[in-house]
PDB file of C-alpha atoms in Angstrom:
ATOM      1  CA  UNK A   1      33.462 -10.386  45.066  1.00  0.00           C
ATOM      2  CA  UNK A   2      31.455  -7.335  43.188  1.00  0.00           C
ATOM      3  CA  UNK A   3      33.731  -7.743  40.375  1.00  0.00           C
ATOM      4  CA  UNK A   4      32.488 -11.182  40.063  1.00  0.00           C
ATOM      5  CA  UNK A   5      28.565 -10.673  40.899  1.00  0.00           C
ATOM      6  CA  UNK A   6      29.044  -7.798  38.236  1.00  0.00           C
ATOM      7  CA  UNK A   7      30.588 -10.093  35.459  1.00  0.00           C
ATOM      8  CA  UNK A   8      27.307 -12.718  36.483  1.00  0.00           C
ATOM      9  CA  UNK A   9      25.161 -10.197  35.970  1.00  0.00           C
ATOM     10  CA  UNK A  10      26.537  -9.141  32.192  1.00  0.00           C
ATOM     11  CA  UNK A  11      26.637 -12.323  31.087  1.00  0.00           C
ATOM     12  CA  UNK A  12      22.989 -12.763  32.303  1.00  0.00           C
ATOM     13  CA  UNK A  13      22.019  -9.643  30.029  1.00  0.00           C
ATOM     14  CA  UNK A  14      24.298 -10.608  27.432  1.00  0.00           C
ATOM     15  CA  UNK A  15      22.483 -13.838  27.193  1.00  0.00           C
ATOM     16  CA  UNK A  16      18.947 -11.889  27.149  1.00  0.00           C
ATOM     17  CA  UNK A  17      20.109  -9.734  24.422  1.00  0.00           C
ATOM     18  CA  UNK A  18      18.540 -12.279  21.745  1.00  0.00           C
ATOM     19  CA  UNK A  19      15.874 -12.975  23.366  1.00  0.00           C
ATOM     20  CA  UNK A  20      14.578  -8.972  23.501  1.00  0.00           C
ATOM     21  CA  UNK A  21      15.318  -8.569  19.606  1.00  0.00           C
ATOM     22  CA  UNK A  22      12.961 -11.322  19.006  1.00  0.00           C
ATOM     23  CA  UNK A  23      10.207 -10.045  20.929  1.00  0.00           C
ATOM     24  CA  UNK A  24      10.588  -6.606  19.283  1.00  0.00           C
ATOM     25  CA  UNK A  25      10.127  -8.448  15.846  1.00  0.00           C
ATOM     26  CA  UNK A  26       6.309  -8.730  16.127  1.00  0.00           C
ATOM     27  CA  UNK A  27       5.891  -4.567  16.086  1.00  0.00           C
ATOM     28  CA  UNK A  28       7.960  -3.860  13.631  1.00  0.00           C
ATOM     29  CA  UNK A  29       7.683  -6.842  10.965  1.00  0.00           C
ATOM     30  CA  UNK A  30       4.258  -7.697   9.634  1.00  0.00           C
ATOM     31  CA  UNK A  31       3.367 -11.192   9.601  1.00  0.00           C
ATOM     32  CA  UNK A  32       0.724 -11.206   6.800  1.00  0.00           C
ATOM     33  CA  UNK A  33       2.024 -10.755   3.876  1.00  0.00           C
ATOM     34  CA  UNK A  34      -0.664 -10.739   1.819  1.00  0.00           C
ATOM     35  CA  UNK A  35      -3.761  -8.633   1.358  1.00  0.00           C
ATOM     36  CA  UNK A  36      -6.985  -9.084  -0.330  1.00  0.00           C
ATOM     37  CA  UNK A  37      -9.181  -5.541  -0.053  1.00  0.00           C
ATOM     38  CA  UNK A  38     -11.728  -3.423  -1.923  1.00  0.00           C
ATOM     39  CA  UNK A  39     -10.929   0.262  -3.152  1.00  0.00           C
ATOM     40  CA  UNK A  40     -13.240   3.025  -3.795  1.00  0.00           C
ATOM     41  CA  UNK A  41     -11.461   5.553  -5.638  1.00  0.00           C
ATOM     42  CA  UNK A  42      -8.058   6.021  -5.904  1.00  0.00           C
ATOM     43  CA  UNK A  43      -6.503   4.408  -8.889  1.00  0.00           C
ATOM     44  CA  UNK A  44      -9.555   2.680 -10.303  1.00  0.00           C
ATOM     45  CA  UNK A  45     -12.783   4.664 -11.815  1.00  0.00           C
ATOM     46  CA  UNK A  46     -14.952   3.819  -9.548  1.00  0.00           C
ATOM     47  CA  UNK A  47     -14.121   0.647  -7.430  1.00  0.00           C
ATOM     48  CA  UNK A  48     -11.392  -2.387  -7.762  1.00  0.00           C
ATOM     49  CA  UNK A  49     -10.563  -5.452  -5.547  1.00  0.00           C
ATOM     50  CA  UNK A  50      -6.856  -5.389  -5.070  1.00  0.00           C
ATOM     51  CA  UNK A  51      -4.401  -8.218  -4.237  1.00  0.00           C
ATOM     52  CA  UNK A  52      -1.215  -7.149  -2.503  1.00  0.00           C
ATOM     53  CA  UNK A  53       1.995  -8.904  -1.255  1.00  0.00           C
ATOM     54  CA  UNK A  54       4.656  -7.220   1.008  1.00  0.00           C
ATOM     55  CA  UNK A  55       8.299  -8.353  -0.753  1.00  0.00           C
ATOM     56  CA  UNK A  56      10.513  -6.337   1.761  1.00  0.00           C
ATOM     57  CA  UNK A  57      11.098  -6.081   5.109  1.00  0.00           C
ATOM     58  CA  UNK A  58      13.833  -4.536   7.446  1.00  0.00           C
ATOM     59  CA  UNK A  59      13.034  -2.083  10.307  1.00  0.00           C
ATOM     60  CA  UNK A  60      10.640   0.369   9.504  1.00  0.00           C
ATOM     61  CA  UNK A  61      10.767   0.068   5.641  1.00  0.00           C
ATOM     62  CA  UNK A  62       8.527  -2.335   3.857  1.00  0.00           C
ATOM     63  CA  UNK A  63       7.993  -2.678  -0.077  1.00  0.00           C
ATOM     64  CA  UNK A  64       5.349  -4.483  -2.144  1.00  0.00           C
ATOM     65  CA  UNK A  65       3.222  -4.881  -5.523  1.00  0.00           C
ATOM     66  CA  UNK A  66      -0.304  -4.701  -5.746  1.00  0.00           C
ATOM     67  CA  UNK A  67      -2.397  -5.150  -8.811  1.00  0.00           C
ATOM     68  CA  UNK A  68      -6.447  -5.286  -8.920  1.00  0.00           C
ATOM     69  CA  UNK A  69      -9.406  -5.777 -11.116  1.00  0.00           C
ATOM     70  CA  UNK A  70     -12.286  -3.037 -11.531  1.00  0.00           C
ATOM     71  CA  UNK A  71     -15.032  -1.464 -13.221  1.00  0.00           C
ATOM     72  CA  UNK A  72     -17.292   1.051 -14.304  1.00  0.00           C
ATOM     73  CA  UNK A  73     -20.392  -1.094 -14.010  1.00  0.00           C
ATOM     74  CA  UNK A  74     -23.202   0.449 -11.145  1.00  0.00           C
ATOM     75  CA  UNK A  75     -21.585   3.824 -10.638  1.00  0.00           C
ATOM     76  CA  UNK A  76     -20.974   5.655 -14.043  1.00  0.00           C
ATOM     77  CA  UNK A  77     -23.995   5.394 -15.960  1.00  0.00           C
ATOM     78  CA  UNK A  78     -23.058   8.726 -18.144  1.00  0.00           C
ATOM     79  CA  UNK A  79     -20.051   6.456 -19.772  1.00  0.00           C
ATOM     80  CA  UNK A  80     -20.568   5.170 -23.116  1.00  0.00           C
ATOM     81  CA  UNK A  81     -20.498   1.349 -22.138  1.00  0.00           C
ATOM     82  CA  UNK A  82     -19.148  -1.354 -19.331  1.00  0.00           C
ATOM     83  CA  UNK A  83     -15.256  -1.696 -19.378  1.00  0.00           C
ATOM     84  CA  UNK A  84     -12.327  -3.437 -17.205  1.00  0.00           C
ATOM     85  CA  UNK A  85      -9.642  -1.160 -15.204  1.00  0.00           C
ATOM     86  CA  UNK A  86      -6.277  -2.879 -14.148  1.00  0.00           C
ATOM     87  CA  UNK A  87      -4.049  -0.768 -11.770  1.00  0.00           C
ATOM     88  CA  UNK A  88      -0.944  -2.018 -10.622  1.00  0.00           C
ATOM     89  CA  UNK A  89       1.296  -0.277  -8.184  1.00  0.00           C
ATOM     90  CA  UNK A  90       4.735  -0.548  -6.162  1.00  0.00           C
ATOM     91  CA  UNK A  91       4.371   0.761  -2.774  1.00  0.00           C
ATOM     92  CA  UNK A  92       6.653   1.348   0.200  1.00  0.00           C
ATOM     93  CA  UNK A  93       5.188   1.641   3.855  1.00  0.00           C
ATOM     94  CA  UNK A  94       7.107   3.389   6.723  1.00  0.00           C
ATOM     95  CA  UNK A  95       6.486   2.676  10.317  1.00  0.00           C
ATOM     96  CA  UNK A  96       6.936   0.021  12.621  1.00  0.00           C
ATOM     97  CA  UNK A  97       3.754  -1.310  13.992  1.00  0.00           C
ATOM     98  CA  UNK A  98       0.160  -1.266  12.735  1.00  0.00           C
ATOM     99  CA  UNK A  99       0.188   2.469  11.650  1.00  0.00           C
ATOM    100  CA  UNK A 100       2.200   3.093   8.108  1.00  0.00           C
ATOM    101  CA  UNK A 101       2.782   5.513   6.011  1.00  0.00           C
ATOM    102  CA  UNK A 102       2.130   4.286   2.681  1.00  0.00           C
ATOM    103  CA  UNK A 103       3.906   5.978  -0.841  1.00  0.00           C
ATOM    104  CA  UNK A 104       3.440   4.587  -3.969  1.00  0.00           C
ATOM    105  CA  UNK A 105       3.698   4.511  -8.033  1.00  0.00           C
ATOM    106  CA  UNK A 106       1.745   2.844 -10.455  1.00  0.00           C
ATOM    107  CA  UNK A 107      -0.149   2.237 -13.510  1.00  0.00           C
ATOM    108  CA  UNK A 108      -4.048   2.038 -14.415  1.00  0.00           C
ATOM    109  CA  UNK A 109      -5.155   0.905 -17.501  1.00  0.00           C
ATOM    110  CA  UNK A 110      -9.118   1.505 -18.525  1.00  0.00           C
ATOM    111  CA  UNK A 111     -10.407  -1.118 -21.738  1.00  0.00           C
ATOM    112  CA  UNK A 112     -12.333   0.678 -23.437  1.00  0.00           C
ATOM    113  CA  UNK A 113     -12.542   1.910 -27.114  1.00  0.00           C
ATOM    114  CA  UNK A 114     -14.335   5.293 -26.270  1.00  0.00           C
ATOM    115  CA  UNK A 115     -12.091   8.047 -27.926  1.00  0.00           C
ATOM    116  CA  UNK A 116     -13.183  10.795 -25.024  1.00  0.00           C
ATOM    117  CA  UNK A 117     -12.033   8.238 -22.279  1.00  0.00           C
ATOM    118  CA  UNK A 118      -8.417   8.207 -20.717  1.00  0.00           C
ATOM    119  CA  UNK A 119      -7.010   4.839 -21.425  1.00  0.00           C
ATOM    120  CA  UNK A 120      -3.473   5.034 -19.646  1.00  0.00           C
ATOM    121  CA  UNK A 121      -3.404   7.069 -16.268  1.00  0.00           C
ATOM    122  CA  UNK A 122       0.178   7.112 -14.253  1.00  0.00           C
ATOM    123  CA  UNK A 123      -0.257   7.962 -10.689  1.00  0.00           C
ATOM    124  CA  UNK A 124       1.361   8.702  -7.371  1.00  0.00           C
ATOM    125  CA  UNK A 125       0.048   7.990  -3.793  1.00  0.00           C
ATOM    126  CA  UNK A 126       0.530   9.218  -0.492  1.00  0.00           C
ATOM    127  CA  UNK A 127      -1.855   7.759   2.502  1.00  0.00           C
ATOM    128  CA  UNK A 128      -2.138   5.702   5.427  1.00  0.00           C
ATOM    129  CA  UNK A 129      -2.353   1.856   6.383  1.00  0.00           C
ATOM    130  CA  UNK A 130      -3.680   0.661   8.962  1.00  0.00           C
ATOM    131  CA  UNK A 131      -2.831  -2.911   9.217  1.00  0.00           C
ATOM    132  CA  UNK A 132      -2.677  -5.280  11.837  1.00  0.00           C
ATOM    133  CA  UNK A 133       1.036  -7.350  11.904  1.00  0.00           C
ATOM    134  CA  UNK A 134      -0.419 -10.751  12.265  1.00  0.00           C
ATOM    135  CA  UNK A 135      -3.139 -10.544   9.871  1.00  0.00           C
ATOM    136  CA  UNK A 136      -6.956  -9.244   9.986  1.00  0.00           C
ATOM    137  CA  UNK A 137      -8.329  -5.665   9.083  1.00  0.00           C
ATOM    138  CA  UNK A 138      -6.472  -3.589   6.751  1.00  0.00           C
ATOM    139  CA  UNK A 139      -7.461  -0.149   5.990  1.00  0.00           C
ATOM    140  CA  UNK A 140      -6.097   2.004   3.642  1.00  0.00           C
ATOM    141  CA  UNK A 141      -6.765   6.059   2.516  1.00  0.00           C
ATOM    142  CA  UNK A 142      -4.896   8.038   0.559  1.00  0.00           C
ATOM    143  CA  UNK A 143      -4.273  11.092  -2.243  1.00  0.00           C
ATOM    144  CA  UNK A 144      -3.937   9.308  -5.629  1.00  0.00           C
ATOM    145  CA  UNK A 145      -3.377  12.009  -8.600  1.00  0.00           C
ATOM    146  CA  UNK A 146      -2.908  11.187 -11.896  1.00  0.00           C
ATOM    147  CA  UNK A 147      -1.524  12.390 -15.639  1.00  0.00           C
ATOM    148  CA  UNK A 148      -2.142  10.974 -18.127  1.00  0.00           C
ATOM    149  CA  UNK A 149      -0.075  11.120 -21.456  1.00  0.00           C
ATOM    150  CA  UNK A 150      -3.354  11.837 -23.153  1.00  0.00           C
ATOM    151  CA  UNK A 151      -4.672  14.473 -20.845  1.00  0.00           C
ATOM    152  CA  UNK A 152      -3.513  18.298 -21.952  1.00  0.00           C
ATOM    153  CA  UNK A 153      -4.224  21.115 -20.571  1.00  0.00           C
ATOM    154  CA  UNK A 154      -6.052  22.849 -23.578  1.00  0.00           C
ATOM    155  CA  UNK A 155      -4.351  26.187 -22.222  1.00  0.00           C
ATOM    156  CA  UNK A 156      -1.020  25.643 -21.608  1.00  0.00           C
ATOM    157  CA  UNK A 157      -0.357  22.008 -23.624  1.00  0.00           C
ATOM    158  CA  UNK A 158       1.235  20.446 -20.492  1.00  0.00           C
ATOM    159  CA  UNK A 159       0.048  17.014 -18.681  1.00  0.00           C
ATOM    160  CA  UNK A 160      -2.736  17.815 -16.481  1.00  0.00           C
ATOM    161  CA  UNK A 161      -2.654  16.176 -12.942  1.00  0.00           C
ATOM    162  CA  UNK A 162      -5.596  15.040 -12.388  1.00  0.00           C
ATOM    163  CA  UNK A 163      -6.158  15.034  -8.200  1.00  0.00           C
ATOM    164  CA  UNK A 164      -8.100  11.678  -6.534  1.00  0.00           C
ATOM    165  CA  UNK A 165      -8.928  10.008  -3.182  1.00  0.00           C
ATOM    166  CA  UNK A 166      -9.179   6.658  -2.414  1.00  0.00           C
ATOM    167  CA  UNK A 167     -10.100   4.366   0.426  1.00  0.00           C
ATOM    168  CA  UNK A 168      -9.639   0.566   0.896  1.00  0.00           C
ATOM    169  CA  UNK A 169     -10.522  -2.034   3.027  1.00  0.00           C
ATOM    170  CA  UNK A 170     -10.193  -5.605   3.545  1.00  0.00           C
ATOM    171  CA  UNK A 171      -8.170  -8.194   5.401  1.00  0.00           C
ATOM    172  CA  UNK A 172      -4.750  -9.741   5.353  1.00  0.00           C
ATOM    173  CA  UNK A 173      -3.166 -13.146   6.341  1.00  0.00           C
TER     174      UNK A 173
END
């Protein structure tokens, strides 16, 4: 008789077992793909709005591309003239609910004909995301340096790394 109710009772569980990896799935896979937010700093002069789209998914790893649109216009009235910035990026997150760690490498590319501006900047970043899994407020911050193949160090003749800070926020669905 207990060697029965025990077999009842592990098919009961066995038959939850589904049923508790699906309801694990909202904390550790985000919903909302896609992100639409404004950064100040970070890879862009001065400010860029920024598209994003998580490709990847699985556990507590997920991978996407970002790209925005910026300026110089309003905030760097020293520069000689209004320009476009483009930085695009592939990221990785790591965590499993609305707190990520976010890593990243990309590419920002300033317009601009000025021969004492940087025109190609390469950079790394390390931050955090806050992000909620089924969409709404996303909030990013993060260390974003940057070399530059046109940037030597007049001393030594190496790539200078050029340190930044950046913080974003917006909204995802």
């Amino acid at each position: 008789m207990l060697l029965r109710i025990t077999r009842i009772f592990v098919f009961f569980l066995l038959l939850q077992l589904p049923l508790a990896g699906h309801a694990q799935e909202f904390t550790q896979n985000i919903k909302a793909l896609l992100s639409l937010y404004v950064e100040v700093g970070g890879n862009s002069d001065s400010y860029a709005i920024n598209f994003d789209h998580i490709l990847y998914q699985q556990e507590q790893w997920k991978g996407g591309l970002r790209a925005g649109l910026g300026t110089n216009m309003f905030f760097m009235e020293e520069e000689p003239g209004v320009y476009p910035v483009v930085p695009i990026e592939a990221y990785a997150l790591l965590g499993k609910s609305r707190n990520n760690m976010e890593f990243g490498v990309g590419y920002t590319r300033r317009f601009t004909d000025a021969p004492e501006l940087l025109q190609n900047m390469y950079f790394g970043r390390i931050g955090f995301r806050y992000q909620v899994p089924a969409g709404g407020l996303l909030v990013r911050f993060g260390l974003t340096p940057f070399i530059s193949p046109e940037n030597k160090d007049d001393k030594t003749g190496h790539l200078a790394v050029v340190p930044r800070f950046g913080l974003s926020i917006g909204r995802s669905w």
